[in-house]
Amino acid sequence: MEPEQAGGPARRRRRCWIVTVIVVLVLICILALGLGLSQRQANTGNDFKSTFLSRCQQFQGSNCQRAWDAFQQAYVNRDPCNVPVDAYDPFITAVTLKPQCNRMMFWSKTKEVVHDFNEKKNCFQTLEDTFLGSVLDKLTWCGKDGSFETFTTGCPAWNECDNPVRSFWQRASAAFADAACGNVTVMLNGSIATPFDPSSIFASIEVNKLKSTQVNTLNVVLTNCANPSLQELKTKLAEGINYNCKEVPVTQIQECGSDQEKACGACW
Ligand SMILES: *[C@@H]1O[C@H](CO)[C@@H](O)[C@H](O)[C@H]1NC(C)=O
Ligand SMILES: *[C@@H]1O[C@H](CO)[C@@H](O)[C@H](O)[C@H]1NC(C)=O
């Protein structure tokens, strides 16, 4: 213990110093935080690229830098409302889509049920399970006229215009359906008015791409096979592709997903 100083001024001066040091430390913290945040904002494009590359690298044998170059040339230095579907052709050509015949699955308005089932049970392959789909799943991106950067904020909404995200999913869906082979499955939503919705990607793009030279049967899985919109689906199928519809309650799909003992073919 220091002996008590004679009088208060020395102690007061020391307290003053301590307060000054604390204030300076707090200021430094605030500055550092602000700097870090603005840097993070400026770096969203780099974060997007590193997400792309790290997801890409999870697929063996992919040349990820080459894939990135081909991908971003589709939308950088372009009006984000004027990115046509075929802008992604070089990217689609640069990556290989490995179709798994008899295991391919399409979906429309059933994404959650389908992906929940696929995560639990390795029975089917959706577009989001392929290289093409998994690298970009749940991401948003766009470019800007006069810039070679990738932006992840301030991008057009899905329905706004010919935006880079929607055009990509349209192009990737076409590639996935182009590669479809064997018996393919589609899970449609039987609790809505038009399970086969003409504006959906499945109805407007994928169905038209299924080739009778590659696809044997389209198996529709939903809760209401009598729905009139399915007549439309049948007429859209290329001649030679068989059509099957099986009514399966959603609860049965969920239960089978959780039942590791059950074989894929026994779910419905
Ligand atoms: C069908 O669509 C409804 C309304 O969008 C949704 O709540 C429901 O989860 C969907 N069913 C399936 C099986 O995905
Ligand atoms: C494909 O579907 C047809 C008709 O439903 C069936 O006869 C055939 O066994 C299926 N093939 C495979 C590999 O599942």
CSV table of C-alpha atoms in Angstrom, one decimal, residues 9-241:
chain,number,residue,atom,x,y,z
A,9,PRO,CA,-4.1,17.1,-5.8
A,10,ALA,CA,-1.8,14.2,-6.6
A,11,ARG,CA,-4.6,11.7,-6.2
A,12,ARG,CA,-6.9,13.8,-8.3
A,13,ARG,CA,-4.2,14.1,-11.0
A,14,ARG,CA,-3.9,10.3,-11.0
A,15,ARG,CA,-7.6,9.8,-11.3
A,16,CYS,CA,-7.6,12.4,-14.2
A,17,TRP,CA,-4.9,10.3,-16.0
A,18,ILE,CA,-6.9,7.1,-15.5
A,19,VAL,CA,-10.0,8.7,-16.9
A,20,THR,CA,-8.1,10.1,-19.9
A,21,VAL,CA,-6.6,6.7,-20.7
A,22,ILE,CA,-10.0,5.0,-20.5
A,23,VAL,CA,-11.5,7.6,-22.8
A,24,VAL,CA,-8.7,7.2,-25.3
A,25,LEU,CA,-9.0,3.4,-25.2
A,26,VAL,CA,-12.8,3.6,-25.8
A,27,LEU,CA,-12.2,6.0,-28.7
A,28,ILE,CA,-9.7,3.6,-30.3
A,29,CYS,CA,-12.2,0.7,-29.9
A,30,ILE,CA,-15.0,2.7,-31.6
A,31,LEU,CA,-12.7,3.8,-34.5
A,32,ALA,CA,-11.4,0.2,-35.0
A,33,LEU,CA,-14.9,-1.1,-35.0
A,34,GLY,CA,-16.1,1.5,-37.5
A,35,LEU,CA,-13.1,0.8,-39.8
A,36,GLY,CA,-13.7,-2.9,-39.6
A,37,LEU,CA,-17.4,-2.5,-40.6
A,38,SER,CA,-16.7,-0.2,-43.5
A,39,GLN,CA,-14.0,-2.5,-44.7
A,40,ARG,CA,-16.4,-5.5,-44.5
A,41,GLN,CA,-18.9,-3.6,-46.5
A,42,ALA,CA,-16.4,-2.8,-49.1
A,43,ASN,CA,-15.3,-6.4,-49.2
A,44,THR,CA,-18.7,-8.1,-49.9
A,45,GLY,CA,-17.6,-8.8,-53.4
A,46,ASN,CA,-14.5,-10.6,-52.1
A,47,ASP,CA,-16.6,-12.5,-49.6
A,48,PHE,CA,-18.8,-13.6,-52.4
A,49,LYS,CA,-15.8,-14.8,-54.4
A,50,SER,CA,-14.4,-16.7,-51.5
A,51,THR,CA,-17.7,-18.4,-50.8
A,52,PHE,CA,-17.9,-19.4,-54.5
A,53,LEU,CA,-14.3,-20.7,-54.5
A,54,SER,CA,-14.6,-22.6,-51.2
A,55,ARG,CA,-17.9,-24.2,-52.2
A,56,CYS,CA,-16.4,-25.0,-55.5
A,57,GLN,CA,-13.3,-26.6,-54.0
A,58,GLN,CA,-15.5,-29.1,-52.1
A,59,PHE,CA,-16.1,-30.7,-55.5
A,60,GLN,CA,-13.0,-32.7,-56.5
A,61,GLY,CA,-11.4,-32.1,-59.9
A,62,SER,CA,-13.0,-28.7,-60.5
A,63,ASN,CA,-10.9,-25.9,-61.8
A,64,CYS,CA,-12.3,-23.3,-59.6
A,65,GLN,CA,-10.5,-20.2,-60.7
A,66,ARG,CA,-11.5,-21.0,-64.3
A,67,ALA,CA,-15.0,-21.6,-63.2
A,68,TRP,CA,-15.1,-18.3,-61.4
A,69,ASP,CA,-13.7,-16.4,-64.4
A,70,ALA,CA,-16.4,-17.9,-66.6
A,71,PHE,CA,-19.1,-17.3,-64.1
A,72,GLN,CA,-18.5,-13.6,-63.4
A,73,GLN,CA,-18.0,-12.6,-67.0
A,74,ALA,CA,-21.8,-13.3,-67.4
A,75,TYR,CA,-22.7,-10.2,-65.3
A,76,VAL,CA,-19.8,-7.9,-64.5
A,77,ASN,CA,-19.6,-4.6,-66.3
A,78,ARG,CA,-23.3,-5.0,-67.3
A,79,ASP,CA,-26.6,-3.4,-66.4
A,80,PRO,CA,-27.9,-5.8,-63.6
A,81,CYS,CA,-31.3,-5.6,-65.3
A,82,ASN,CA,-30.0,-6.8,-68.7
A,83,VAL,CA,-28.3,-10.1,-68.1
A,84,PRO,CA,-29.8,-12.6,-70.5
A,85,VAL,CA,-30.0,-16.3,-69.8
A,86,ASP,CA,-27.4,-17.2,-72.4
A,87,ALA,CA,-24.8,-15.0,-70.7
A,88,TYR,CA,-24.1,-18.0,-68.5
A,89,ASP,CA,-23.4,-20.4,-71.5
A,90,PRO,CA,-19.6,-20.1,-71.1
A,91,PHE,CA,-19.9,-21.0,-67.4
A,92,ILE,CA,-22.2,-23.9,-68.0
A,93,THR,CA,-19.7,-25.2,-70.7
A,94,ALA,CA,-16.8,-24.7,-68.3
A,95,VAL,CA,-18.2,-26.9,-65.5
A,96,THR,CA,-19.3,-30.5,-65.9
A,97,LEU,CA,-22.7,-31.6,-64.7
A,98,LYS,CA,-22.6,-35.2,-63.6
A,99,PRO,CA,-26.1,-36.5,-63.9
A,100,GLN,CA,-27.1,-39.4,-61.7
A,101,CYS,CA,-29.6,-41.4,-63.9
A,102,ASN,CA,-32.7,-42.6,-62.1
A,103,ARG,CA,-32.0,-40.4,-59.1
A,104,MET,CA,-32.7,-36.9,-60.5
A,105,MET,CA,-35.4,-34.9,-58.8
A,106,PHE,CA,-37.2,-31.8,-59.8
A,107,TRP,CA,-39.4,-29.7,-57.5
A,108,SER,CA,-41.8,-26.8,-57.6
A,109,LYS,CA,-43.2,-25.1,-54.5
A,110,THR,CA,-41.9,-28.0,-52.4
A,111,LYS,CA,-38.3,-26.9,-51.9
A,112,GLU,CA,-38.3,-27.3,-48.1
A,113,VAL,CA,-39.9,-30.8,-48.0
A,114,VAL,CA,-37.6,-32.0,-50.8
A,115,HIS,CA,-34.4,-30.6,-49.3
A,116,ASP,CA,-35.2,-31.8,-45.8
A,117,PHE,CA,-35.8,-35.3,-47.3
A,118,ASN,CA,-32.6,-35.2,-49.3
A,119,GLU,CA,-30.5,-34.0,-46.4
A,120,LYS,CA,-31.6,-36.9,-44.3
A,121,LYS,CA,-31.7,-39.6,-46.9
A,122,ASN,CA,-29.3,-39.8,-49.9
A,123,CYS,CA,-32.0,-41.0,-52.4
A,124,PHE,CA,-32.2,-38.2,-55.0
A,125,GLN,CA,-30.2,-35.5,-56.6
A,126,THR,CA,-31.7,-32.1,-57.1
A,127,LEU,CA,-30.1,-29.2,-59.0
A,128,GLU,CA,-29.0,-27.8,-55.6
A,129,ASP,CA,-27.1,-31.0,-54.9
A,130,THR,CA,-25.0,-30.7,-58.1
A,131,PHE,CA,-21.9,-28.6,-58.5
A,132,LEU,CA,-23.8,-25.9,-60.4
A,133,GLY,CA,-26.6,-25.5,-57.9
A,134,SER,CA,-24.7,-26.0,-54.7
A,135,VAL,CA,-22.0,-23.3,-55.5
A,136,LEU,CA,-24.7,-20.6,-55.9
A,137,ASP,CA,-27.4,-21.8,-53.6
A,138,LYS,CA,-29.0,-19.1,-51.5
A,139,LEU,CA,-26.6,-16.4,-52.9
A,140,THR,CA,-27.4,-13.0,-54.4
A,141,TRP,CA,-25.1,-11.2,-56.8
A,142,CYS,CA,-25.0,-8.6,-59.5
A,143,GLY,CA,-22.6,-6.3,-61.5
A,144,LYS,CA,-22.7,-2.7,-62.6
A,145,ASP,CA,-22.1,-0.9,-65.8
A,146,GLY,CA,-18.5,0.4,-65.8
A,147,SER,CA,-17.3,-1.9,-63.0
A,148,PHE,CA,-15.7,-5.3,-62.9
A,149,GLU,CA,-16.7,-5.9,-59.3
A,150,THR,CA,-19.4,-8.3,-57.9
A,151,PHE,CA,-22.0,-6.7,-55.7
A,152,THR,CA,-24.2,-8.5,-53.2
A,153,THR,CA,-26.4,-5.6,-52.1
A,154,GLY,CA,-28.6,-3.3,-54.1
A,155,CYS,CA,-29.3,-6.0,-56.7
A,156,PRO,CA,-32.6,-6.3,-58.5
A,157,ALA,CA,-35.3,-8.5,-57.0
A,158,TRP,CA,-36.1,-11.9,-58.5
A,159,ASN,CA,-39.0,-10.7,-60.5
A,160,GLU,CA,-37.8,-7.3,-61.3
A,161,CYS,CA,-36.1,-7.7,-64.7
A,162,ASP,CA,-33.6,-9.9,-66.5
A,163,ASN,CA,-31.4,-10.0,-63.4
A,164,PRO,CA,-28.2,-12.1,-63.0
A,165,VAL,CA,-29.6,-14.4,-60.3
A,166,ARG,CA,-32.8,-15.4,-62.0
A,167,SER,CA,-31.1,-15.8,-65.4
A,168,PHE,CA,-28.5,-18.1,-63.8
A,169,TRP,CA,-31.2,-20.4,-62.2
A,170,GLN,CA,-33.0,-20.5,-65.5
A,171,ARG,CA,-29.8,-21.5,-67.4
A,172,ALA,CA,-28.7,-24.0,-64.7
A,173,SER,CA,-32.2,-25.6,-64.6
A,174,ALA,CA,-32.1,-26.0,-68.4
A,175,ALA,CA,-28.7,-27.7,-68.1
A,176,PHE,CA,-29.9,-30.0,-65.4
A,177,ALA,CA,-33.0,-31.0,-67.3
A,178,ASP,CA,-31.0,-31.4,-70.5
A,179,ALA,CA,-28.8,-33.9,-68.7
A,180,ALA,CA,-31.8,-35.8,-67.1
A,181,CYS,CA,-31.8,-39.5,-67.7
A,182,GLY,CA,-33.6,-42.7,-66.7
A,183,ASN,CA,-36.6,-42.3,-64.5
A,184,VAL,CA,-36.9,-38.8,-63.2
A,185,THR,CA,-39.0,-37.7,-60.3
A,186,VAL,CA,-40.7,-34.4,-59.6
A,187,MET,CA,-42.3,-33.4,-56.3
A,188,LEU,CA,-45.1,-30.9,-56.9
A,189,ASN,CA,-47.3,-29.3,-54.3
A,190,GLY,CA,-50.7,-30.9,-54.0
A,191,SER,CA,-52.1,-28.4,-51.6
A,192,ILE,CA,-52.1,-25.4,-53.9
A,193,ALA,CA,-54.5,-24.7,-56.8
A,194,THR,CA,-52.1,-25.3,-59.7
A,195,PRO,CA,-49.3,-27.8,-58.7
A,196,PHE,CA,-48.1,-27.6,-62.3
A,197,ASP,CA,-47.8,-23.8,-62.4
A,198,PRO,CA,-47.1,-22.5,-65.9
A,199,SER,CA,-44.9,-19.7,-64.5
A,200,SER,CA,-42.7,-22.1,-62.5
A,201,ILE,CA,-39.2,-23.0,-63.7
A,202,PHE,CA,-40.3,-26.6,-63.8
A,203,ALA,CA,-43.2,-25.9,-66.1
A,204,SER,CA,-41.6,-23.2,-68.2
A,205,ILE,CA,-38.1,-24.6,-68.7
A,206,GLU,CA,-37.4,-28.1,-67.3
A,207,VAL,CA,-40.3,-30.1,-68.6
A,208,ASN,CA,-39.6,-28.9,-72.2
A,209,LYS,CA,-36.0,-30.1,-71.9
A,210,LEU,CA,-36.6,-33.7,-71.0
A,211,LYS,CA,-35.6,-35.9,-73.9
A,212,SER,CA,-37.3,-39.1,-74.8
A,213,THR,CA,-33.9,-40.5,-75.9
A,214,GLN,CA,-32.7,-40.2,-72.4
A,215,VAL,CA,-35.7,-40.1,-70.1
A,216,ASN,CA,-37.8,-43.2,-69.6
A,217,THR,CA,-40.5,-42.1,-67.1
A,218,LEU,CA,-41.5,-39.0,-65.3
A,219,ASN,CA,-42.7,-39.9,-61.8
A,220,VAL,CA,-44.9,-37.2,-60.3
A,221,VAL,CA,-45.1,-37.3,-56.5
A,222,LEU,CA,-47.8,-35.2,-54.8
A,223,THR,CA,-50.9,-35.3,-52.8
A,224,ASN,CA,-53.5,-34.7,-55.5
A,225,CYS,CA,-53.0,-36.6,-58.8
A,226,ALA,CA,-56.4,-35.6,-60.0
A,227,ASN,CA,-55.5,-31.9,-60.2
A,228,PRO,CA,-56.4,-30.6,-63.7
A,229,SER,CA,-53.1,-28.8,-64.2
A,230,LEU,CA,-51.5,-32.3,-64.5
A,231,GLN,CA,-53.3,-32.8,-67.8
A,232,GLU,CA,-51.2,-29.8,-69.0
A,233,LEU,CA,-48.1,-31.5,-67.8
A,234,LYS,CA,-48.9,-34.6,-69.7
A,235,THR,CA,-49.3,-32.7,-73.0
A,236,LYS,CA,-46.0,-30.9,-72.5
A,237,LEU,CA,-44.0,-34.1,-72.1
A,238,ALA,CA,-42.1,-35.2,-75.2
A,239,GLU,CA,-43.6,-38.2,-76.9
A,240,GLY,CA,-42.1,-41.4,-75.7
A,241,ILE,CA,-41.6,-40.3,-72.1
